[in-house]
Every structure is written in C-alpha cells, then in structure tokens.
Amino acid sequence: MQPRKHIVIPDCQVRPDVELSHLTWIGNYIAAKHPDVVVNLGDFADMPSLSSYDVGKASAEGKRYAKDVEAARHGMDLLMAPIRAERTRTHRKWKPEFVLTLGNHEDRIDREANASPKFDGTLAVKDLGYEAAGWQVVPFLQVKEIDRIQYSHYFVSGNMGRPVTSAAALLRQRQSSAVMGHVQRIDMAVHPNTQYVGLFAGIAYLHDEQYLTPQGQNTKRGIWVLNEIRNGTFDPMFVSLEFLKRRYS
C-alpha cells in the first residue's frame, strides 16, 4: 500500500481588515501537491465580535458578527478556489478528504448562543459555510483520527480541560502521533522507539496579534506536509508562508 500524505493548516484567524493573500498561496500549494487529506486545525475564523477579551473595551467598537462571518467565508473562498480549479482540471480524479476541527474561536458562536437565549436559532457555526465549502466539520475538542494520526484544535491536560503545554507532553498523553493548533509557537517531539510525532503546528496568518508581545510575534508561520504516512508515523515538512509567497504571489 502506498504511503499517504496529509497537508495541515494551523490557525488562520481570519477577520475583517487583515491580509488574506496567503490563503490563495496555500490553496495553490495544496492543488499542486495533491495530498490525500487536508486538515484544517480550526480557528480559521477569528470572530472578534464575540471575544470576551474585548468586552467593555474601546477595541470592541465597530465589531459585528455579520462582518466576521463575511470575512471567514471570503477567506475560505480564497483558499478553496485553486483547489476547486485543480479538481476540475483533473476531472475530479484527485479526491482529497477535507477535515476541519473547530477551534475555540469558532466555538465562541455556540457559547454566545447558549449564553444568550435571544440568539438561539440565529447564531450557528454553520453560518461560516465550512460544510458548504466541502469540509467535514469536527466539533470543538473532539479528536479525529486519520491514518492513525490524531487531530484536534488542541488536546487537554487533566480534568480542567486546559491545553497540553508541550509537544513532549502531548506525545506522552496520547501515546500516538498527534497534531494540534491553538498555540502560536511550533513545537515537535518524536518518540525514540515508536517514531510517533507530537506536533504543535503554529500559525498560518500574516497579521500580528495585539495580545502578543513583540517577541511573541516573532514565530514561524506556515503549513505542514506530513509525508510517508505509515502506521501513524510520518516525515514532517514545514512550508513557510515566506516560501509560499515567493512561489505563488
């Protein structure tokens, strides 16, 4: 059996008024490489209008749910357009699986709807159009296993539900290859015997986040290709947004 290939997209945090050209670059790369599976680790949409962090602050002014949803849908269109074009060109012989594990930013929609009954039936994750765009949507914090690799927006440590703090801790806890987003930094651990990989995938956006320090902004940004997947092991390859910009802009 031929080894499989996954391409993994970490947090994109799409919102109004940020640069989104990298999503077209990523889409072009995926179209060129023909992976078997594309995994989006969630927080594709940022949803700042529902952020509890900004409640009562001047930064909350002008933020609107409809604008957030529109931005996320536009970003997804940019990502998927090259992929759809390639599938048309190949007469749909390339049939990748698209899996999106919802993140805590998308979960803001459900939390708001649950906290405010007046929004019941009017706010929903489906507003983002992920399923309509072709993604299999995995609920927040549920684990999706593909080719014996576990994926989730993040994996929890202990009963309180806090994210694991390192790739090594992730590897110890899951006893399997596991890949997560959520954390802005990249971290990777490889088990010396099983060769299972624990991976914090980092981020895939061009803008800076105000809540991070200047040092926190200085992190690698890009996507991952998991090559030679066999029995839950793989060869990880990082592809930076800088490379994608040079190749596809």
Coordinates of N, CA and C in Angstrom, one line a residue:
M1 N 0.8 -1.2 0.0 CA 0.0 0.0 0.0 C 0.9 1.3 0.0
Q2 N 0.5 2.2 -0.9 CA 1.3 3.4 -1.0 C 1.2 4.3 0.3
P3 N 2.3 4.9 0.7 CA 2.1 5.8 1.9 C 1.3 7.0 1.5
R4 N 0.6 7.6 2.5 CA -0.3 8.7 2.3 C 0.3 10.0 2.7
K5 N -0.3 11.1 2.3 CA 0.2 12.4 2.5 C -1.0 13.3 3.0
H6 N -0.7 14.0 4.1 CA -1.6 15.0 4.7 C -1.0 16.4 4.6
I7 N -1.8 17.4 4.3 CA -1.4 18.8 4.5 C -2.2 19.4 5.6
V8 N -1.5 20.0 6.5 CA -2.1 20.6 7.7 C -2.1 22.1 7.8
I9 N -3.2 22.7 8.0 CA -3.3 24.2 8.0 C -3.6 24.5 9.5
P10 N -2.6 25.2 10.2 CA -2.9 25.7 11.5 C -3.8 26.9 11.5
D11 N -3.9 27.5 12.7 CA -4.8 28.7 12.9 C -4.5 29.8 11.9
C12 N -5.6 30.2 11.2 CA -5.5 31.3 10.3 C -6.2 32.6 10.8
Q13 N -7.1 32.5 11.8 CA -7.7 33.6 12.5 C -8.1 34.7 11.5
V14 N -8.9 34.4 10.5 CA -9.4 35.3 9.5 C -10.4 36.3 10.1
R15 N -10.3 37.5 9.9 CA -11.2 38.5 10.4 C -11.2 39.7 9.4
P16 N -12.1 40.6 9.6 CA -12.1 41.8 8.7 C -10.8 42.6 8.7
D17 N -10.4 43.1 7.6 CA -9.3 44.1 7.6 C -8.0 43.5 7.9
V18 N -7.7 42.2 7.6 CA -6.4 41.7 7.7 C -6.0 41.1 6.3
E19 N -4.7 41.0 6.1 CA -4.2 40.5 4.8 C -4.6 39.0 4.7
L20 N -5.1 38.6 3.5 CA -5.5 37.2 3.3 C -4.9 36.6 2.1
S21 N -3.9 37.2 1.4 CA -3.4 36.7 0.2 C -2.7 35.3 0.4
H22 N -2.3 35.1 1.6 CA -1.6 33.8 1.9 C -2.5 32.6 1.7
L23 N -3.8 32.8 1.9 CA -4.8 31.7 1.7 C -4.8 31.2 0.3
T24 N -4.7 32.2 -0.7 CA -4.5 31.8 -2.1 C -3.3 31.0 -2.3
W25 N -2.2 31.4 -1.7 CA -0.9 30.7 -1.8 C -1.0 29.3 -1.3
I26 N -1.7 29.1 -0.1 CA -1.8 27.8 0.4 C -2.7 27.0 -0.5
G27 N -3.8 27.5 -1.0 CA -4.6 26.8 -1.9 C -3.9 26.3 -3.1
N28 N -3.0 27.2 -3.7 CA -2.2 26.8 -4.8 C -1.3 25.7 -4.5
Y29 N -0.7 25.7 -3.3 CA 0.3 24.7 -2.9 C -0.4 23.3 -2.8
I30 N -1.6 23.3 -2.1 CA -2.4 22.1 -2.0 C -2.8 21.6 -3.4
A31 N -3.2 22.4 -4.3 CA -3.6 22.0 -5.6 C -2.4 21.4 -6.3
A32 N -1.2 21.9 -6.1 CA 0.0 21.4 -6.8 C 0.5 20.0 -6.2
K33 N 0.3 19.8 -4.9 CA 0.8 18.6 -4.3 C -0.1 17.5 -4.2
H34 N -1.4 17.7 -4.4 CA -2.4 16.6 -4.4 C -2.3 15.7 -3.2
P35 N -2.5 16.2 -2.0 CA -2.5 15.4 -0.8 C -3.7 14.5 -0.7
D36 N -3.6 13.4 0.0 CA -4.8 12.6 0.2 C -5.8 13.2 1.2
V37 N -5.3 14.0 2.2 CA -6.1 14.6 3.2 C -5.6 16.0 3.4
V38 N -6.5 16.9 3.6 CA -6.2 18.3 4.1 C -6.9 18.5 5.4
V39 N -6.1 18.8 6.4 CA -6.7 19.0 7.8 C -6.5 20.5 8.1
N40 N -7.6 21.1 8.5 CA -7.6 22.5 9.0 C -7.8 22.4 10.5
L41 N -6.9 22.9 11.3 CA -6.9 22.7 12.7 C -7.9 23.6 13.5
G42 N -8.6 24.4 12.8 CA -9.6 25.3 13.5 C -9.0 26.7 13.7
D43 N -9.9 27.5 14.3 CA -9.6 28.9 14.4 C -9.3 29.5 13.0
F44 N -9.9 28.9 12.0 CA -9.8 29.6 10.7 C -10.5 30.9 10.8
A45 N -11.7 31.0 11.4 CA -12.3 32.3 11.7 C -11.9 32.8 13.0
D46 N -11.7 34.1 13.1 CA -11.3 34.7 14.4 C -12.5 35.1 15.3
M47 N -13.5 35.6 14.7 CA -14.8 36.0 15.4 C -14.5 37.0 16.5
P48 N -13.9 38.1 16.2 CA -13.6 39.1 17.2 C -14.8 39.8 17.8
S49 N -15.9 39.8 17.1 CA -17.1 40.4 17.6 C -17.7 39.7 18.8
L50 N -17.3 38.4 19.0 CA -17.7 37.6 20.1 C -16.7 37.3 21.2
S51 N -15.6 38.1 21.1 CA -14.5 37.9 22.0 C -14.8 38.5 23.4
S52 N -14.7 37.6 24.4 CA -14.9 38.1 25.8 C -13.8 39.0 26.2
Y53 N -12.6 38.9 25.6 CA -11.4 39.7 25.9 C -11.7 41.2 25.7
D54 N -12.5 41.5 24.7 CA -12.7 42.9 24.3 C -14.0 43.5 24.9
V55 N -14.8 42.7 25.7 CA -16.0 43.3 26.2 C -15.7 44.5 27.1
G56 N -16.4 45.6 26.8 CA -16.3 46.8 27.6 C -15.1 47.6 27.3
K57 N -14.3 47.2 26.2 CA -13.1 48.0 25.8 C -13.4 48.7 24.5
A58 N -12.6 49.8 24.3 CA -12.8 50.5 23.1 C -12.5 49.7 21.8
S59 N -11.7 48.6 22.0 CA -11.4 47.8 20.9 C -12.6 47.0 20.4
A60 N -13.7 46.9 21.2 CA -14.9 46.2 20.8 C -15.8 47.0 19.8
E61 N -15.5 48.3 19.8 CA -16.4 49.2 19.0 C -16.3 48.8 17.5
G62 N -17.4 48.8 16.8 CA -17.3 48.5 15.3 C -17.2 47.1 14.9
K63 N -17.1 46.2 15.9 CA -17.0 44.8 15.5 C -18.4 44.2 15.4
R64 N -18.7 43.5 14.3 CA -20.0 43.0 14.1 C -19.9 41.5 13.6
Y65 N -20.9 40.8 14.1 CA -20.9 39.3 13.7 C -21.0 39.1 12.2
A66 N -21.9 39.8 11.6 CA -22.0 39.6 10.1 C -20.7 39.9 9.4
K67 N -20.0 40.9 9.8 CA -18.7 41.2 9.1 C -17.7 40.1 9.3
D68 N -17.7 39.5 10.6 CA -16.8 38.4 10.9 C -17.1 37.2 10.0
V69 N -18.4 36.9 9.9 CA -18.8 35.7 9.0 C -18.4 36.0 7.6
E70 N -18.7 37.2 7.1 CA -18.4 37.5 5.7 C -16.9 37.4 5.4
A71 N -16.1 37.8 6.4 CA -14.6 37.7 6.2 C -14.2 36.2 6.2
A72 N -14.7 35.4 7.1 CA -14.4 34.0 7.1 C -14.8 33.3 5.8
R73 N -16.0 33.6 5.3 CA -16.4 33.0 4.0 C -15.5 33.4 2.9
H74 N -15.2 34.7 2.9 CA -14.3 35.2 1.8 C -12.9 34.5 1.9
G75 N -12.4 34.4 3.1 CA -11.1 33.7 3.3 C -11.2 32.2 2.8
M76 N -12.3 31.6 3.1 CA -12.4 30.2 2.6 C -12.5 30.1 1.1
D77 N -13.2 31.0 0.5 CA -13.2 31.1 -0.9 C -11.8 31.2 -1.6
L78 N -11.0 32.1 -1.0 CA -9.6 32.3 -1.5 C -8.8 31.0 -1.4
L79 N -9.0 30.3 -0.2 CA -8.3 29.0 0.0 C -8.7 27.9 -1.0
M80 N -10.0 27.8 -1.2 CA -10.6 26.7 -1.9 C -10.6 26.9 -3.5
A81 N -10.5 28.1 -3.9 CA -10.6 28.4 -5.4 C -9.6 27.7 -6.2
P82 N -8.3 27.7 -5.8 CA -7.3 26.9 -6.6 C -7.5 25.4 -6.5
I83 N -8.0 24.9 -5.4 CA -8.3 23.5 -5.2 C -9.4 23.1 -6.1
R84 N -10.5 23.9 -6.1 CA -11.6 23.6 -7.0 C -11.2 23.6 -8.5
A85 N -10.4 24.5 -8.8 CA -9.9 24.6 -10.2 C -9.1 23.4 -10.6
E86 N -8.2 22.9 -9.7 CA -7.4 21.8 -10.0 C -8.3 20.5 -10.0
R87 N -9.3 20.4 -9.2 CA -10.1 19.2 -9.3 C -10.9 19.2 -10.6
T88 N -11.3 20.4 -11.1 CA -12.0 20.5 -12.3 C -11.0 20.1 -13.5
R89 N -9.8 20.6 -13.4 CA -8.8 20.2 -14.4 C -8.5 18.7 -14.5
T90 N -8.5 18.1 -13.4 CA -8.2 16.6 -13.3 C -9.5 15.8 -13.4
H91 N -10.6 16.5 -13.8 CA -11.9 15.8 -13.9 C -12.2 15.0 -12.6
R92 N -11.9 15.7 -11.5 CA -12.2 15.1 -10.2 C -11.6 13.8 -9.9
K93 N -10.5 13.4 -10.6 CA -9.8 12.2 -10.3 C -9.0 12.3 -9.0
W94 N -8.6 13.5 -8.7 CA -8.0 13.8 -7.4 C -9.1 14.1 -6.4
K95 N -9.2 13.2 -5.4 CA -10.4 13.2 -4.4 C -9.9 13.3 -3.0
P96 N -9.3 14.5 -2.6 CA -8.8 14.6 -1.2 C -10.0 14.7 -0.2
E97 N -9.7 14.3 1.0 CA -10.6 14.4 2.1 C -10.3 15.7 2.8
F98 N -11.3 16.5 3.1 CA -11.1 17.8 3.8 C -11.7 17.7 5.2
V99 N -10.9 17.9 6.2 CA -11.4 17.8 7.6 C -11.0 19.1 8.4
L100 N -12.0 19.6 9.1 CA -11.8 20.8 9.8 C -12.2 20.6 11.3
T101 N -11.2 20.7 12.2 CA -11.5 20.5 13.6 C -11.8 21.9 14.2
L102 N -13.0 22.2 14.6 CA -13.3 23.5 15.1 C -12.5 24.0 16.3
G103 N -12.1 25.3 16.3 CA -11.3 25.8 17.4 C -12.2 26.6 18.4
N104 N -11.5 27.1 19.4 CA -12.2 27.9 20.4 C -12.7 29.2 19.9
H105 N -12.2 29.7 18.8 CA -12.7 31.0 18.2 C -14.0 30.7 17.5
E106 N -14.1 29.6 16.8 CA -15.4 29.2 16.2 C -16.4 28.9 17.3
D107 N -15.9 28.3 18.4 CA -16.8 27.9 19.5 C -17.4 29.1 20.2
R108 N -16.8 30.3 20.0 CA -17.4 31.5 20.5 C -18.9 31.6 20.0
I109 N -19.2 31.1 18.8 CA -20.5 31.3 18.3 C -21.5 30.4 19.2
D110 N -21.2 29.2 19.4 CA -22.0 28.3 20.2 C -22.1 28.9 21.7
R111 N -21.0 29.3 22.2 CA -21.0 29.9 23.6 C -22.0 31.1 23.7
E112 N -21.9 31.9 22.7 CA -22.8 33.1 22.7 C -24.3 32.7 22.6
A113 N -24.5 31.8 21.7 CA -25.9 31.3 21.5 C -26.4 30.7 22.8
N114 N -25.6 29.9 23.5 CA -26.0 29.2 24.7 C -26.2 30.2 25.9
A115 N -25.3 31.3 25.9 CA -25.4 32.2 27.0 C -26.5 33.2 26.8
S116 N -26.9 33.5 25.6 CA -28.0 34.5 25.3 C -29.1 33.8 24.6
P117 N -30.1 33.3 25.3 CA -31.2 32.6 24.6 C -31.8 33.4 23.4
K118 N -31.7 34.7 23.5 CA -32.3 35.5 22.4 C -31.6 35.2 21.0
F119 N -30.4 34.6 21.1 CA -29.7 34.3 19.8 C -30.0 32.9 19.4
D120 N -30.7 32.1 20.2 CA -31.0 30.7 19.8 C -31.7 30.7 18.4
G121 N -31.0 29.9 17.5 CA -31.6 29.8 16.2 C -31.1 30.8 15.2
T122 N -30.4 31.8 15.7 CA -30.0 32.9 14.8 C -28.4 32.9 14.7
L123 N -27.7 32.4 15.6 CA -26.2 32.2 15.6 C -25.9 30.8 15.5
A124 N -25.0 30.4 14.6 CA -24.6 29.0 14.5 C -23.3 28.9 13.7
V125 N -22.5 27.9 14.0 CA -21.3 27.6 13.3 C -21.5 27.5 11.9
K126 N -22.6 26.9 11.5 CA -22.9 26.7 10.1 C -22.9 28.0 9.3
D127 N -23.1 29.1 10.0 CA -23.1 30.4 9.3 C -21.7 30.6 8.6
L128 N -20.7 30.0 9.0 CA -19.3 30.2 8.5 C -19.2 29.5 7.1
G129 N -20.1 28.6 6.8 CA -20.1 27.9 5.5 C -19.0 26.9 5.3
Y130 N -18.5 26.3 6.4 CA -17.4 25.3 6.2 C -17.9 24.1 5.5
E131 N -19.0 23.5 5.9 CA -19.6 22.3 5.3 C -19.9 22.5 3.9
A132 N -20.5 23.7 3.6 CA -20.9 24.0 2.2 C -19.6 24.1 1.3
A133 N -18.5 24.5 1.9 CA -17.3 24.6 1.2 C -16.6 23.2 1.0
G134 N -17.1 22.2 1.6 CA -16.6 20.8 1.3 C -15.9 20.2 2.5
W135 N -15.9 20.8 3.7 CA -15.2 20.3 4.8 C -16.1 19.4 5.7
Q136 N -15.5 18.3 6.2 CA -16.1 17.5 7.2 C -15.7 18.3 8.5
V137 N -16.7 18.8 9.3 CA -16.5 19.6 10.4 C -16.6 18.7 11.7
V138 N -15.5 18.8 12.5 CA -15.4 18.0 13.7 C -15.6 19.0 14.9
P139 N -16.5 18.7 15.8 CA -16.8 19.6 16.9 C -15.6 19.9 17.7
F140 N -15.6 21.1 18.4 CA -14.5 21.6 19.2 C -14.1 20.6 20.2
L141 N -12.8 20.3 20.2 CA -12.2 19.4 21.2 C -12.5 17.9 21.0
Q142 N -13.3 17.6 20.0 CA -13.4 16.2 19.6 C -12.1 15.8 18.8
V143 N -11.7 14.6 19.0 CA -10.5 14.1 18.3 C -10.8 13.3 17.0
K144 N -10.2 13.7 16.0 CA -10.4 13.0 14.7 C -9.1 12.2 14.4
E145 N -9.2 10.9 14.2 CA -8.0 10.1 13.8 C -8.1 9.7 12.4
I146 N -7.0 10.0 11.7 CA -6.9 9.7 10.2 C -5.5 9.1 10.0
D147 N -5.6 7.9 9.5 CA -4.3 7.2 9.2 C -3.5 7.0 10.5
R148 N -4.2 6.8 11.6 CA -3.6 6.6 12.9 C -2.9 7.8 13.5
I149 N -3.2 9.0 12.9 CA -2.7 10.3 13.4 C -3.9 11.0 14.1
Q150 N -3.8 11.5 15.3 CA -4.9 12.1 16.0 C -4.8 13.6 15.8
Y151 N -5.9 14.2 15.4 CA -6.0 15.7 15.2 C -7.1 16.3 16.1
S152 N -6.8 17.4 16.7 CA -7.8 18.3 17.4 C -7.2 19.7 17.4
H153 N -8.1 20.7 17.6 CA -7.6 22.0 17.7 C -6.6 22.1 18.8
Y154 N -6.9 21.5 20.0 CA -5.9 21.2 21.0 C -6.3 20.0 21.8
F155 N -5.4 19.5 22.5 CA -5.6 18.3 23.4 C -5.5 18.8 24.8
V156 N -6.4 18.3 25.7 CA -6.5 18.8 27.0 C -5.6 18.0 28.0
S157 N -5.2 18.6 29.0 CA -4.4 18.0 30.1 C -5.1 18.1 31.4
G158 N -5.5 16.9 31.9 CA -6.2 16.9 33.1 C -7.7 17.2 33.0
N159 N -8.4 17.1 34.1 CA -9.9 17.3 34.1 C -10.4 18.7 33.9
M160 N -9.5 19.7 34.1 CA -9.9 21.1 34.0 C -10.0 21.5 32.5
G161 N -9.5 20.7 31.6 CA -9.6 21.0 30.2 C -8.6 22.0 29.6
R162 N -7.5 22.2 30.3 CA -6.5 23.2 29.8 C -5.7 22.5 28.7
P163 N -5.2 23.2 27.8 CA -4.4 22.6 26.7 C -3.0 22.0 27.3
V164 N -2.6 20.9 26.6 CA -1.3 20.4 27.0 C -0.2 21.5 26.7
T165 N 0.9 21.5 27.4 CA 1.8 22.6 27.4 C 3.0 22.4 26.5
S166 N 3.2 21.2 26.0 CA 4.4 21.0 25.1 C 4.1 19.8 24.2
A167 N 4.9 19.7 23.1 CA 4.7 18.6 22.2 C 5.1 17.3 22.9
A168 N 6.1 17.3 23.8 CA 6.5 16.1 24.5 C 5.4 15.6 25.4
A169 N 4.7 16.6 26.1 CA 3.6 16.2 26.9 C 2.4 15.6 26.1
L170 N 2.2 16.2 24.9 CA 1.2 15.7 24.0 C 1.5 14.3 23.6
L171 N 2.7 14.0 23.3 CA 3.1 12.7 22.9 C 3.0 11.7 24.0
R172 N 3.3 12.1 25.2 CA 3.2 11.2 26.4 C 1.7 10.9 26.7
Q173 N 0.9 11.9 26.6 CA -0.5 11.7 26.9 C -1.3 10.9 25.9
R174 N -1.0 11.1 24.6 CA -1.8 10.4 23.6 C -1.3 9.1 23.2
Q175 N 0.0 8.8 23.5 CA 0.7 7.5 23.1 C 0.4 7.2 21.6
S176 N 0.5 8.3 20.8 CA 0.2 8.1 19.4 C 0.7 9.4 18.7
S177 N 0.9 9.4 17.4 CA 1.1 10.7 16.7 C -0.1 11.6 16.9
A178 N 0.1 12.8 17.2 CA -1.0 13.8 17.4 C -0.5 15.2 17.0
V179 N -1.5 15.9 16.4 CA -1.2 17.2 15.8 C -2.3 18.2 16.3
M180 N -1.8 19.4 16.8 CA -2.8 20.4 17.3 C -2.4 21.8 16.8
G181 N -3.3 22.7 16.9 CA -3.1 24.1 16.6 C -3.1 24.9 17.9
H182 N -3.8 26.0 17.9 CA -4.1 26.8 19.1 C -3.0 27.6 19.7
V183 N -1.8 27.0 19.7 CA -0.6 27.6 20.3 C 0.2 28.3 19.2
Q184 N 0.6 29.6 19.4 CA 1.3 30.4 18.4 C 2.6 29.8 18.0
R185 N 3.2 29.1 18.9 CA 4.6 28.6 18.6 C 4.6 27.2 18.0
I186 N 5.7 26.8 17.3 CA 5.9 25.5 16.8 C 6.7 24.7 17.8
D187 N 6.3 23.4 18.0 CA 7.0 22.5 18.9 C 6.8 21.1 18.4
M188 N 7.8 20.3 18.5 CA 7.7 19.0 18.0 C 8.5 18.0 18.8
A189 N 8.0 16.8 19.0 CA 8.7 15.8 19.8 C 8.5 14.5 19.0
V190 N 9.5 13.6 19.0 CA 9.5 12.3 18.3 C 9.9 11.3 19.3
H191 N 9.0 10.2 19.5 CA 9.3 9.1 20.4 C 10.5 8.3 19.8
P192 N 11.5 8.1 20.6 CA 12.7 7.4 20.1 C 12.5 6.0 19.6
N193 N 11.5 5.3 20.1 CA 11.2 3.9 19.7 C 10.1 3.8 18.7
T194 N 9.0 4.3 19.0 CA 7.8 4.2 18.1 C 7.9 5.1 16.9
Q195 N 8.7 6.2 17.0 CA 8.7 7.2 16.0 C 7.4 8.0 15.8
Y196 N 6.5 7.9 16.8 CA 5.3 8.7 16.8 C 5.8 10.2 17.0
V197 N 5.0 11.1 16.4 CA 5.3 12.5 16.5 C 4.2 13.3 17.2
G198 N 4.6 14.1 18.1 CA 3.7 15.1 18.7 C 4.0 16.5 18.1
L199 N 3.1 17.2 17.6 CA 3.3 18.4 16.9 C 2.4 19.5 17.3
F200 N 2.9 20.7 17.7 CA 2.2 21.9 17.8 C 2.5 22.6 16.4
A201 N 1.4 22.8 15.6 CA 1.6 23.3 14.2 C 1.8 24.8 14.1
G202 N 1.6 25.6 15.1 CA 1.9 27.0 15.0 C 0.7 27.8 14.3
I203 N 1.1 28.7 13.5 CA 0.1 29.6 12.9 C 0.3 29.8 11.4
A204 N -0.8 30.2 10.7 CA -0.7 30.4 9.3 C -1.4 31.7 8.9
Y205 N -1.0 32.8 9.5 CA -1.5 34.1 9.1 C -0.4 35.1 9.1
L206 N -0.7 36.2 8.3 CA 0.3 37.3 8.1 C 0.3 38.4 9.1
H207 N -0.9 38.6 9.7 CA -1.1 39.8 10.6 C -0.5 39.5 12.0
D208 N -0.2 40.6 12.7 CA 0.2 40.5 14.1 C -1.0 40.5 15.0
E209 N -0.9 39.9 16.2 CA -2.0 39.9 17.2 C -1.6 40.9 18.3
Q210 N -2.5 41.8 18.7 CA -2.3 42.8 19.7 C -2.0 42.2 21.0
Y211 N -2.5 41.0 21.3 CA -2.3 40.5 22.7 C -1.0 39.8 22.9
L212 N -0.2 39.7 21.8 CA 1.1 39.1 21.9 C 2.2 40.2 22.0
T213 N 3.3 39.9 22.7 CA 4.4 40.8 22.9 C 5.1 40.9 21.5
P214 N 6.0 41.9 21.4 CA 6.8 41.9 20.2 C 7.6 40.6 20.0
Q215 N 8.1 40.0 21.0 CA 8.8 38.7 20.9 C 7.8 37.6 20.5
G216 N 6.6 37.7 21.0 CA 5.6 36.7 20.6 C 5.2 36.7 19.1
Q217 N 5.4 37.9 18.5 CA 5.1 38.0 17.1 C 6.1 37.3 16.2
N218 N 7.3 37.1 16.8 CA 8.4 36.5 16.0 C 8.4 35.0 16.0
T219 N 7.4 34.4 15.3 CA 7.3 33.0 15.2 C 7.1 32.6 13.8
K220 N 7.6 31.3 13.5 CA 7.4 30.8 12.1 C 6.0 30.7 11.8
R221 N 5.6 31.0 10.6 CA 4.3 31.0 10.1 C 4.2 30.1 8.8
G222 N 3.3 29.2 8.8 CA 3.2 28.3 7.6 C 2.3 27.1 7.8
I223 N 2.5 26.2 6.9 CA 1.7 24.9 6.9 C 2.6 23.7 7.0
W224 N 2.0 22.6 7.2 CA 2.8 21.3 7.3 C 2.4 20.3 6.3
V225 N 3.4 19.6 5.8 CA 3.1 18.4 4.9 C 3.6 17.2 5.7
L226 N 2.7 16.3 5.9 CA 3.1 15.0 6.6 C 3.2 14.0 5.5
N227 N 4.5 13.7 5.2 CA 4.8 12.8 4.1 C 5.0 11.4 4.6
E228 N 5.0 10.4 3.7 CA 5.3 9.0 4.0 C 4.5 8.5 5.3
I229 N 3.3 8.7 5.3 CA 2.5 8.3 6.4 C 2.3 6.8 6.4
R230 N 2.7 6.1 7.4 CA 2.6 4.6 7.5 C 2.4 4.3 9.0
N231 N 1.3 3.6 9.4 CA 1.1 3.1 10.7 C 1.2 4.2 11.8
G232 N 0.8 5.4 11.5 CA 0.8 6.5 12.4 C 2.1 7.3 12.5
T233 N 3.1 6.9 11.7 CA 4.3 7.7 11.7 C 4.4 8.4 10.4
F234 N 5.2 9.5 10.3 CA 5.3 10.3 9.1 C 6.6 11.2 9.2
D235 N 6.9 11.7 8.0 CA 8.0 12.6 7.9 C 7.4 14.0 7.8
P236 N 7.6 14.9 8.9 CA 7.0 16.2 8.9 C 7.9 17.2 8.1
M237 N 7.2 18.0 7.3 CA 7.9 19.0 6.5 C 7.2 20.4 6.7
F238 N 7.9 21.4 7.2 CA 7.3 22.7 7.3 C 7.4 23.5 6.1
V239 N 6.4 24.2 5.6 CA 6.4 25.0 4.5 C 6.0 26.4 4.9
S240 N 6.9 27.4 4.9 CA 6.7 28.7 5.4 C 5.8 29.6 4.5
L241 N 5.1 30.5 5.1 CA 4.4 31.5 4.2 C 5.4 32.3 3.4
E242 N 6.6 32.5 3.8 CA 7.6 33.2 3.0 C 7.9 32.5 1.7
F243 N 8.0 31.1 1.9 CA 8.3 30.3 0.7 C 7.1 30.4 -0.2
L244 N 5.9 30.2 0.3 CA 4.7 30.2 -0.5 C 4.5 31.6 -1.2
K245 N 4.9 32.6 -0.5 CA 4.8 34.0 -1.2 C 5.7 34.0 -2.4
R246 N 6.9 33.6 -2.2 CA 7.9 33.6 -3.4 C 7.4 32.7 -4.5
R247 N 6.8 31.6 -4.2 CA 6.4 30.7 -5.2 C 5.1 31.0 -5.9
Y248 N 4.1 31.6 -5.2 CA 2.8 31.8 -5.7 C 2.2 33.2 -5.8
S249 N 2.9 34.2 -5.2 CA 2.4 35.5 -5.2 C 2.5 36.2 -6.6

